[in-house]
């Protein structure tokens, strides 16, 4: 038997008599059985202890981590006649279990007990509390725990940076990273990669560059995890060339995650040739493609409008690699077929695939129906979206825009009436642009910015300029009963137009460089049309990352081919 096997060590302890005389030996045996994934053996050893102490109980509780049985043993400890109270290690183990199950109610009770016993502000217990709250979506609670800790180390800061990023709060994540650096705390692989993820989620190019520079100073840029974060960050900012430079430098060190990040960066731009080249090179290196590798290839072909290639690679996944497609792969296939006008076929695949279609899939197909003005299927797709979420505003908005494109204004009014009767509110558009490392957020018709007067004046100048070039407003929003003058104003003041005017006004980047805007929704048809003309007028490249894809406007055209 292997000398490292806990059963072998246990036998030796019994032979020497240590298992009966030394409680620390018994506690270690419980821990060894736990680490060897033999919790039942750990429980039997525990039962042999005549007077278990808090260490013994903690060892037993840890042996059943990630299981509700750990809670059972904890309650048994509290009810034990010896009245043993938990220590910080006991609470830390239980809190980790609460985070993994999840079991928030029990975790909140543990938090209360930790406060009473004075453990909540200790490093290990505080970090476990933060992790639990972040994993259950209560980031405010996690930050409160962090703020109340008198002593914080780099592990605590890293947990907060990553936790905010995972809870879709990238600005808070970056603010915490800045606070960490100002406090003199050393950066870690976790904190730097977490900050990069936050910056990439917001497409904050300047922040990516600043963090890249910091990683180079600290030597963390040569780490594969940080390198993958840099590749992902530059890719999501639209700078695939910068991402590729990092990739080429670390190519031999990167694992499948880094390769997938590089392929995803090319895929977002529809650069299918580069994706296939990397895919082949990855196979030559002996790496097995995974679901994300294939998702990158399908996305690349889909964004490039190559329907036949999308189909070939979709089926190749199953035939050559014996990998079953995921829902996201089917969404790419359905979207590609829909883009080609094969709407009935796309709908049939969506209904017969081995997954229940989600809102994202039906939304993609609804958008393609709107592009091809196929109102029969569009209506069905809208209803299927509403079956999943009766308050989904996109089901109404895209359908109404499709009717508007067809000039069927009576149906447009009916859709908006239906939406109003159901008390569904259209989600407000939000766009942001980064200037000198600071993010400026705009809403539709926003007048909160300190430069509002200048922004609106610049926007008026732009809109008048593109009208002379031939721009004609696209009336696809809720404007069918509004006066012509008011329609124009409503279209002018969309959030992405305000962000663009601010960017041009402030010289966000040197002349000749691209302006980058991120939007929380699908860019509307009028803004899309206006941006094509503005790129001609100002002779600048404009990059918009909306909820669906990247749009690169240059010399009056867009990389999406006017389908998104």
Coordinates of C-alpha atoms in Angstrom, one line a residue:
X1 CA 0.0 0.0 0.0
X2 CA 1.2 3.5 -0.8
X3 CA 3.0 5.1 2.2
X4 CA 1.1 8.3 1.6
X5 CA -2.3 6.6 1.8
X6 CA -4.0 7.8 5.0
X7 CA -5.1 4.3 5.8
X8 CA -1.5 3.2 5.9
X9 CA -0.5 6.1 8.2
X10 CA -3.6 5.3 10.3
X11 CA -2.5 1.7 10.7
X12 CA 1.0 2.8 11.7
X13 CA -0.5 5.1 14.4
X14 CA -2.6 2.3 15.8
X15 CA 0.4 0.0 15.9
X16 CA 2.5 2.5 17.8
X17 CA -0.4 3.5 20.1
X18 CA -0.3 7.2 18.9
X19 CA -3.9 7.0 17.7
X20 CA -5.1 6.5 21.2
X21 CA -2.7 8.7 23.2
X22 CA -2.2 11.8 21.0
X23 CA -5.2 13.9 20.0
X24 CA -3.2 16.0 17.5
X25 CA -2.3 12.8 15.7
X26 CA -6.0 11.9 15.5
X27 CA -6.9 15.4 14.2
X28 CA -4.2 15.1 11.5
X29 CA -5.7 11.7 10.5
X30 CA -9.1 13.3 10.1
X31 CA -7.5 16.0 7.9
X32 CA -5.6 13.4 5.8
X33 CA -8.7 11.4 5.2
X34 CA -10.5 14.6 4.2
X35 CA -7.8 15.5 1.7
X36 CA -7.9 12.0 0.2
X37 CA -11.7 12.4 -0.3
X38 CA -12.5 9.7 2.3
X39 CA -14.9 11.6 4.5
X40 CA -16.6 8.5 6.0
X41 CA -13.2 7.3 7.3
X42 CA -12.6 10.8 8.7
X43 CA -16.0 10.5 10.6
X44 CA -15.1 7.1 12.0
X45 CA -11.8 8.4 13.3
X46 CA -13.6 11.4 14.9
X47 CA -16.0 9.1 16.7
X48 CA -13.1 7.4 18.4
X49 CA -12.1 10.6 20.1
X50 CA -13.4 10.6 23.7
X51 CA -13.2 14.4 24.1
X52 CA -12.9 16.2 20.8
X53 CA -11.8 19.8 20.9
X54 CA -12.5 22.7 18.4
X55 CA -9.7 21.5 16.2
X56 CA -11.2 18.0 16.0
X57 CA -14.6 19.4 15.2
X58 CA -13.2 21.8 12.5
X59 CA -11.3 18.9 10.9
X60 CA -14.5 16.9 10.7
X61 CA -16.5 19.9 9.4
X62 CA -13.8 20.5 6.7
X63 CA -13.9 16.8 5.7
X64 CA -17.5 17.4 4.6
X65 CA -16.9 20.7 2.9
X66 CA -19.2 21.4 -0.1
X67 CA -21.8 19.2 1.6
X68 CA -24.8 20.1 3.8
X69 CA -23.4 17.5 6.3
X70 CA -20.8 20.1 7.3
X71 CA -23.7 22.2 8.7
X72 CA -25.0 19.1 10.5
X73 CA -21.7 18.5 12.2
X74 CA -21.4 22.2 13.1
X75 CA -24.7 22.2 14.8
X76 CA -23.8 19.0 16.7
X77 CA -20.6 20.8 17.9
X78 CA -22.7 23.7 19.2
X79 CA -25.1 21.3 21.0
X80 CA -22.3 19.2 22.5
X81 CA -22.3 19.1 26.3
X82 CA -18.8 20.6 26.4
X83 CA -20.1 23.8 24.8
X84 CA -17.4 24.2 22.2
X85 CA -17.4 27.4 20.3
X86 CA -16.0 27.7 16.7
X87 CA -12.7 29.4 15.8
X88 CA -11.9 31.4 12.7
X89 CA -10.9 28.2 10.8
X90 CA -14.3 26.6 11.6
X91 CA -16.2 29.6 10.3
X92 CA -14.0 29.9 7.2
X93 CA -14.6 26.3 6.2
X94 CA -18.4 26.7 6.7
X95 CA -18.5 30.0 4.8
X96 CA -16.7 28.4 1.8
X97 CA -19.4 25.6 1.8
X98 CA -22.1 28.3 1.9
X99 CA -20.6 29.9 -1.1
X100 CA -20.3 26.7 -3.1
X101 CA -23.8 25.2 -2.4
X102 CA -25.0 28.1 -2.2
X103 CA -26.6 28.5 1.2
X104 CA -26.9 32.2 1.8
X105 CA -29.4 32.0 4.8
X106 CA -27.0 29.8 6.8
X107 CA -24.1 32.0 5.7
X108 CA -25.8 35.2 7.0
X109 CA -26.3 33.4 10.4
X110 CA -22.6 32.5 10.4
X111 CA -21.7 36.1 9.6
X112 CA -23.7 37.2 12.7
X113 CA -21.9 34.6 14.8
X114 CA -18.5 35.7 13.4
X115 CA -19.3 39.3 14.5
X116 CA -20.3 38.2 18.0
X117 CA -17.1 36.2 18.4
X118 CA -14.9 38.9 16.9
X119 CA -13.8 36.9 13.9
X120 CA -15.5 38.8 11.1
X121 CA -12.6 41.3 10.7
X122 CA -9.9 38.7 10.6
X123 CA -8.2 38.0 7.3
X124 CA -9.3 34.4 6.6
X125 CA -12.9 34.8 7.9
X126 CA -13.3 38.2 6.3
X127 CA -12.1 36.9 2.9
X128 CA -14.5 33.9 3.2
X129 CA -17.4 36.2 4.0
X130 CA -16.6 38.4 0.9
X131 CA -16.3 35.3 -1.3
X132 CA -19.7 34.0 -0.1
X133 CA -21.4 37.4 -0.7
X134 CA -19.8 37.9 -4.1
X135 CA -20.8 34.4 -5.3
X136 CA -24.4 34.9 -4.2
X137 CA -24.6 38.3 -6.0
X138 CA -24.5 40.5 -2.9
X139 CA -21.5 42.6 -3.8
X140 CA -22.6 45.5 -1.5
X141 CA -22.4 43.2 1.5
X142 CA -19.0 41.9 0.4
X143 CA -17.7 45.5 0.1
X144 CA -19.0 46.3 3.5
X145 CA -17.1 43.4 5.0
X146 CA -14.0 44.5 3.2
X147 CA -14.4 48.1 4.4
X148 CA -14.7 47.0 8.1
X149 CA -11.5 44.9 8.1
X150 CA -8.8 46.8 10.0
X151 CA -6.0 44.9 8.3
X152 CA -6.2 43.8 4.6
X153 CA -3.6 42.0 2.6
X154 CA -3.2 41.4 -1.2
X155 CA -5.4 38.3 -1.1
X156 CA -8.3 40.4 0.3
X157 CA -7.8 43.1 -2.4
X158 CA -7.6 40.5 -5.1
X159 CA -10.8 38.9 -3.9
X160 CA -12.7 42.2 -4.1
X161 CA -11.3 43.0 -7.6
X162 CA -12.3 39.6 -9.0
X163 CA -15.6 39.6 -7.1
X164 CA -16.8 42.9 -8.5
X165 CA -15.7 41.8 -12.0
X166 CA -17.7 38.6 -11.7
X167 CA -20.7 40.6 -10.5
X168 CA -20.7 42.9 -13.6
X169 CA -19.3 45.9 -11.7
X170 CA -16.1 46.6 -13.6
X171 CA -15.8 50.2 -12.5
X172 CA -15.9 49.1 -8.8
X173 CA -13.3 46.4 -9.6
X174 CA -10.9 48.9 -11.2
X175 CA -11.5 51.4 -8.3
X176 CA -10.5 48.7 -5.8
X177 CA -7.4 47.9 -7.9
X178 CA -6.4 51.5 -7.8
X179 CA -7.0 51.6 -4.0
X180 CA -4.8 48.6 -3.7
X181 CA -2.0 50.2 -5.6
X182 CA -2.3 53.5 -3.6
X183 CA -2.1 51.6 -0.3
X184 CA 1.3 50.1 -1.4
X185 CA -0.1 46.6 -1.5
X186 CA 1.8 44.3 -4.0
X187 CA -0.1 43.2 -7.1
X188 CA -0.8 39.5 -7.6
X189 CA -1.6 37.4 -10.7
X190 CA -5.2 37.3 -9.5
X191 CA -5.6 41.1 -8.9
X192 CA -3.9 42.0 -12.2
X193 CA -5.9 39.5 -14.3
X194 CA -9.1 40.5 -12.5
X195 CA -8.5 44.2 -13.3
X196 CA -7.8 43.3 -16.9
X197 CA -11.1 41.4 -17.1
X198 CA -12.9 44.5 -15.7
X199 CA -11.2 46.8 -18.2
X200 CA -12.0 44.4 -21.1
X201 CA -15.7 44.2 -20.1
X202 CA -16.0 48.0 -20.6
X203 CA -13.6 48.0 -23.6
X204 CA -11.5 50.6 -21.6
X205 CA -8.4 50.7 -23.8
X206 CA -6.4 53.2 -21.7
X207 CA -7.0 51.1 -18.6
X208 CA -5.8 48.0 -20.4
X209 CA -2.6 49.8 -21.5
X210 CA -2.0 51.2 -17.9
X211 CA -2.4 47.7 -16.4
X212 CA -0.2 46.3 -19.1
X213 CA 2.5 48.8 -18.2
X214 CA 2.1 47.9 -14.5
X215 CA 2.4 44.2 -15.3
X216 CA 5.6 44.8 -17.2
X217 CA 7.1 46.7 -14.3
X218 CA 6.2 44.0 -11.9
X219 CA 7.2 41.2 -14.2
X220 CA 3.7 39.7 -14.2
X221 CA 3.2 40.2 -17.9
X222 CA 5.2 37.0 -18.5
X223 CA 2.6 35.0 -16.6
X224 CA 0.3 32.9 -18.8
X225 CA -2.9 34.0 -16.8
X226 CA -2.0 37.7 -17.0
X227 CA -1.1 37.2 -20.6
X228 CA -4.4 35.7 -21.4
X229 CA -6.1 38.6 -19.7
X230 CA -4.1 41.1 -21.8
X231 CA -5.0 39.2 -25.0
X232 CA -8.7 39.2 -24.0
X233 CA -8.6 42.9 -23.0
X234 CA -7.0 44.2 -26.2
X235 CA -9.2 41.9 -28.3
X236 CA -12.4 43.3 -26.7
X237 CA -11.1 46.8 -27.2
X238 CA -10.8 46.0 -30.9
X239 CA -7.0 46.2 -31.0
X240 CA -6.4 42.7 -32.3
X241 CA -2.9 43.6 -33.4
X242 CA -1.9 44.5 -29.8
X243 CA -3.5 41.2 -28.6
X244 CA -1.6 39.3 -31.2
X245 CA 1.7 40.9 -30.1
X246 CA 1.2 39.7 -26.6
X247 CA 0.1 36.3 -27.9
X248 CA 3.2 35.9 -30.0
X249 CA 5.5 36.8 -27.1
X250 CA 3.9 34.2 -24.8
X251 CA 2.8 31.6 -27.4
X252 CA 4.8 28.7 -25.9
X253 CA 3.6 29.5 -22.3
X254 CA -0.1 29.9 -23.0
X255 CA -2.6 27.2 -22.4
X256 CA -5.9 26.6 -24.2
X257 CA -7.5 29.7 -22.5
X258 CA -4.9 32.0 -24.0
X259 CA -5.3 30.5 -27.5
X260 CA -9.1 30.7 -27.3
X261 CA -8.8 34.4 -26.2
X262 CA -6.7 35.2 -29.2
X263 CA -9.1 33.3 -31.6
X264 CA -12.1 35.1 -30.0
X265 CA -10.4 38.5 -30.6
X266 CA -10.0 37.7 -34.3
X267 CA -13.5 36.2 -34.4
X268 CA -15.2 39.4 -33.1
X269 CA -13.8 41.2 -36.2
X270 CA -14.9 38.4 -38.5
X271 CA -11.2 37.6 -39.3
X272 CA -11.9 33.9 -40.1
X273 CA -8.6 33.3 -41.8
X274 CA -6.6 34.1 -38.7
X275 CA -8.9 32.0 -36.5
X276 CA -8.5 29.0 -38.8
X277 CA -4.7 29.5 -38.9
X278 CA -4.5 29.6 -35.1
X279 CA -6.9 26.6 -34.8
X280 CA -4.6 24.5 -37.0
X281 CA -1.4 25.7 -35.2
X282 CA -3.0 24.8 -31.9
X283 CA -3.7 21.3 -33.1
X284 CA -0.1 21.0 -34.3
X285 CA 1.1 21.9 -30.8
X286 CA -0.9 18.9 -29.4
X287 CA -3.7 20.9 -27.8
X288 CA -7.2 19.6 -28.0
X289 CA -9.8 22.2 -29.1
X290 CA -12.6 22.7 -26.6
X291 CA -16.1 24.2 -26.9
X292 CA -14.7 27.7 -26.8
X293 CA -12.3 27.0 -29.6
X294 CA -15.2 25.9 -31.8
X295 CA -17.3 28.8 -30.6
X296 CA -14.6 31.2 -31.8
X297 CA -14.5 29.6 -35.3
X298 CA -18.2 29.7 -35.6
X299 CA -18.4 33.3 -34.5
X300 CA -15.7 34.2 -37.0
X301 CA -17.6 32.7 -39.9
X302 CA -20.9 34.1 -38.6
X303 CA -19.5 37.7 -38.3
X304 CA -17.9 37.4 -41.7
X305 CA -21.3 36.3 -43.2
X306 CA -19.9 32.9 -44.4
X307 CA -22.9 30.7 -43.9
X308 CA -21.6 27.5 -45.7
X309 CA -18.4 27.6 -43.6
X310 CA -20.4 28.0 -40.4
X311 CA -22.4 24.9 -41.2
X312 CA -19.3 22.9 -42.2
X313 CA -17.5 23.7 -38.9
X314 CA -20.6 23.1 -36.9
X315 CA -21.0 19.5 -38.1
X316 CA -17.2 19.0 -38.1
X317 CA -17.2 19.4 -34.3
X318 CA -19.3 16.3 -33.9
X319 CA -17.9 14.2 -36.7
X320 CA -14.2 14.7 -36.3
X321 CA -13.8 15.6 -32.6
X322 CA -16.8 13.7 -31.1
X323 CA -17.8 16.8 -29.2
X324 CA -21.5 17.7 -28.9
X325 CA -22.4 21.3 -29.8
X326 CA -23.5 23.6 -27.0
X327 CA -26.4 26.0 -27.0
X328 CA -24.1 28.9 -28.0
X329 CA -22.9 26.9 -31.1
X330 CA -26.5 26.4 -32.2
X331 CA -27.1 30.1 -31.7
X332 CA -24.3 30.8 -34.2
X333 CA -25.6 28.3 -36.7
X334 CA -29.2 29.7 -36.4
X335 CA -27.9 33.2 -36.7
X336 CA -25.9 32.4 -39.8
X337 CA -28.8 30.7 -41.5
X338 CA -31.1 33.6 -40.6
X339 CA -28.6 36.1 -42.0
X340 CA -28.7 34.2 -45.3
X341 CA -32.5 34.4 -45.4
X342 CA -33.0 30.7 -44.6
X343 CA -35.4 31.6 -41.8
X344 CA -37.6 28.5 -41.9
X345 CA -34.6 26.2 -41.7
X346 CA -33.1 28.2 -38.9
X347 CA -36.4 28.0 -37.0
X348 CA -36.6 24.2 -37.6
X349 CA -33.1 23.7 -36.1
X350 CA -33.9 25.9 -33.1
X351 CA -37.0 23.7 -32.4
X352 CA -35.3 20.3 -32.9
X353 CA -31.9 20.9 -31.3
X354 CA -31.2 19.0 -28.0
X355 CA -31.4 22.1 -25.9
X356 CA -34.3 24.3 -24.9
X357 CA -33.8 27.6 -26.8
X358 CA -33.0 30.5 -24.6
X359 CA -33.9 34.2 -25.1
X360 CA -30.6 35.0 -26.8
X361 CA -31.3 32.5 -29.6
X362 CA -34.9 33.6 -30.3
X363 CA -33.6 37.3 -30.2
X364 CA -31.0 36.5 -32.8
X365 CA -33.6 34.9 -35.1
X366 CA -36.1 37.7 -34.5
X367 CA -33.4 40.2 -35.6
X368 CA -32.8 38.3 -38.8
X369 CA -36.5 38.2 -39.5
X370 CA -36.6 41.9 -39.1
X371 CA -33.7 42.3 -41.5
X372 CA -35.5 40.2 -44.1
X373 CA -38.9 41.7 -43.2
X374 CA -40.4 38.3 -42.7
X375 CA -43.2 39.3 -40.4
X376 CA -44.9 35.8 -40.1
X377 CA -41.8 34.3 -38.5
X378 CA -40.9 37.5 -36.7
X379 CA -44.3 37.4 -34.9
X380 CA -43.7 33.8 -33.8
X381 CA -40.2 34.7 -32.5
X382 CA -41.5 37.6 -30.6
X383 CA -44.1 35.4 -28.9
X384 CA -41.4 32.8 -28.0
X385 CA -39.3 35.5 -26.4
X386 CA -42.3 36.6 -24.3
X387 CA -43.0 33.0 -23.2
X388 CA -39.5 33.0 -21.6
X389 CA -39.9 36.5 -20.2
X390 CA -43.2 38.4 -20.6
X391 CA -41.4 41.7 -19.7
X392 CA -38.7 41.3 -22.4
X393 CA -38.8 44.7 -24.1
X394 CA -36.7 43.5 -27.1
X395 CA -39.6 41.2 -28.2
X396 CA -41.7 44.3 -28.8
X397 CA -39.0 46.7 -30.0
X398 CA -37.4 44.5 -32.7
X399 CA -40.9 43.5 -33.9
X400 CA -42.1 47.1 -34.1
X401 CA -38.9 48.1 -36.0
X402 CA -39.5 45.3 -38.4
X403 CA -43.0 46.5 -39.1
X404 CA -41.7 50.0 -39.5
X405 CA -39.1 48.9 -42.0
X406 CA -42.0 47.4 -44.0
X407 CA -44.0 50.7 -43.7
X408 CA -46.8 48.9 -41.8
X409 CA -47.5 51.6 -39.3
X410 CA -50.8 50.3 -38.1
X411 CA -49.1 47.1 -36.9
X412 CA -46.3 49.3 -35.3
X413 CA -49.0 51.1 -33.3
X414 CA -50.6 47.7 -32.3
X415 CA -47.2 46.4 -31.0
X416 CA -46.6 49.6 -29.0
X417 CA -50.2 49.4 -27.6
X418 CA -49.6 45.8 -26.6
X419 CA -46.4 46.8 -24.9
X420 CA -48.1 49.6 -23.1
X421 CA -51.0 47.4 -22.0
X422 CA -48.6 44.9 -20.6
X423 CA -46.7 47.7 -18.8
X424 CA -43.4 46.7 -20.4
X425 CA -40.9 49.5 -20.3
X426 CA -38.2 49.8 -23.0
X427 CA -34.7 49.5 -21.5
X428 CA -32.9 52.8 -21.8
X429 CA -29.9 53.1 -24.0
X430 CA -26.6 53.7 -22.3
X431 CA -23.2 54.3 -24.0
X432 CA -19.8 55.1 -22.6
X433 CA -16.6 56.4 -23.9
X434 CA -13.1 56.5 -22.3
X435 CA -11.2 59.8 -22.2
X436 CA -7.8 59.9 -20.6
X437 CA -8.5 56.9 -18.5
X438 CA -11.9 58.2 -17.3
X439 CA -15.2 56.6 -18.4
X440 CA -18.0 59.0 -19.4
X441 CA -21.5 57.5 -19.5
X442 CA -24.4 58.9 -21.6
X443 CA -28.1 58.1 -21.6
X444 CA -30.5 59.0 -24.4
X445 CA -31.2 62.8 -24.2
X446 CA -28.7 63.1 -21.4
X447 CA -28.1 66.6 -20.1
X448 CA -26.2 65.8 -16.9
X449 CA -22.7 66.2 -18.3
X450 CA -20.8 69.4 -17.4
X451 CA -20.1 69.9 -21.2
X452 CA -23.7 69.4 -22.2
X453 CA -24.0 72.6 -24.2
X454 CA -20.8 71.9 -26.2
X455 CA -21.8 68.3 -26.8
X456 CA -25.2 69.2 -28.2
X457 CA -23.7 72.0 -30.3
X458 CA -21.1 69.5 -31.7
X459 CA -23.8 67.0 -32.4
X460 CA -26.0 69.5 -34.2
X461 CA -22.9 70.4 -36.3
X462 CA -22.4 66.7 -37.2
X463 CA -26.0 66.0 -38.0
X464 CA -26.3 69.0 -40.3
X465 CA -23.0 68.0 -41.9
X466 CA -24.1 64.5 -42.8
X467 CA -27.4 65.6 -44.1
X468 CA -25.5 67.5 -46.7
X469 CA -23.8 64.2 -47.6
X470 CA -27.1 62.5 -48.2
X471 CA -28.0 61.1 -44.7
X472 CA -31.7 60.4 -44.3
X473 CA -33.1 59.6 -40.8
X474 CA -34.3 56.0 -40.3
X475 CA -37.7 56.1 -38.5
X476 CA -37.6 52.8 -36.7
X477 CA -38.2 53.9 -33.1
X478 CA -41.4 54.9 -31.3
X479 CA -41.8 58.0 -33.4
X480 CA -44.7 57.3 -35.8
X481 CA -47.0 59.9 -34.2
X482 CA -44.4 62.6 -33.5
X483 CA -43.9 65.7 -35.4
X484 CA -41.1 65.7 -38.0
X485 CA -39.0 68.2 -36.1
X486 CA -39.4 66.3 -32.8
X487 CA -38.6 63.0 -34.6
X488 CA -35.3 64.4 -35.7
X489 CA -34.4 65.6 -32.2
X490 CA -35.3 62.3 -30.7
X491 CA -33.0 60.5 -33.1
X492 CA -30.2 63.0 -32.7
X493 CA -29.9 62.6 -29.0
X494 CA -29.4 58.8 -28.7
X495 CA -26.7 57.9 -26.2
X496 CA -24.2 56.7 -28.7
X497 CA -24.4 59.9 -30.7
X498 CA -23.8 61.9 -27.6
X499 CA -20.8 59.8 -26.7
X500 CA -19.4 60.2 -30.2
X501 CA -19.9 64.0 -30.1
X502 CA -18.1 64.2 -26.8
X503 CA -15.3 62.0 -28.1
X504 CA -14.7 64.2 -31.1
X505 CA -15.0 67.3 -29.0
X506 CA -12.4 66.2 -26.6
X507 CA -9.9 64.7 -29.0
X508 CA -10.2 61.3 -27.2
X509 CA -7.5 59.9 -29.4
X510 CA -5.0 61.6 -31.7
X511 CA -6.3 62.5 -35.2
X512 CA -6.4 59.5 -37.5
X513 CA -7.0 57.1 -34.6
X514 CA -10.2 55.2 -33.9
X515 CA -12.9 56.5 -31.5
X516 CA -14.3 53.6 -29.3
X517 CA -17.8 53.5 -27.9
X518 CA -19.5 50.8 -25.9
X519 CA -23.3 50.4 -25.8
X520 CA -25.5 48.3 -23.5
X521 CA -28.1 47.6 -26.2
X522 CA -28.2 46.8 -29.9
X523 CA -27.2 49.9 -31.9
X524 CA -30.3 51.3 -33.6
X525 CA -30.6 51.5 -37.4
X526 CA -30.6 55.3 -37.5
X527 CA -27.4 55.6 -35.4
X528 CA -25.8 52.9 -37.5
X529 CA -26.6 54.9 -40.7
X530 CA -25.5 58.2 -39.1
X531 CA -22.2 56.7 -38.0
X532 CA -21.4 55.6 -41.5
X533 CA -21.9 59.1 -42.7
X534 CA -20.0 60.7 -39.8
X535 CA -17.0 58.4 -40.4
X536 CA -16.9 60.0 -43.9
X537 CA -17.4 63.5 -42.6
X538 CA -14.7 63.5 -39.9
X539 CA -12.4 61.1 -41.7
X540 CA -12.0 58.9 -38.6
X541 CA -12.6 55.3 -37.8
X542 CA -15.4 54.8 -35.3
X543 CA -15.7 51.5 -33.4
X544 CA -18.9 50.6 -31.5
X545 CA -19.2 47.5 -29.4
X546 CA -22.9 46.9 -28.9
X547 CA -24.6 44.0 -27.2
X548 CA -24.3 41.8 -30.3
X549 CA -20.9 42.5 -32.0
X550 CA -18.3 45.1 -33.1
X551 CA -19.1 47.7 -35.7
X552 CA -16.1 49.3 -37.4
X553 CA -17.3 52.4 -39.3
X554 CA -14.8 53.8 -41.9
X555 CA -15.3 55.8 -45.1
X556 CA -19.0 55.4 -45.0
X557 CA -19.3 51.7 -44.5
X558 CA -19.5 49.2 -41.6
X559 CA -17.7 45.9 -41.1
X560 CA -21.0 44.2 -40.2
X561 CA -22.3 44.6 -43.7
X562 CA -25.5 46.3 -42.3
X563 CA -26.7 43.1 -40.6
X564 CA -26.4 42.6 -36.9

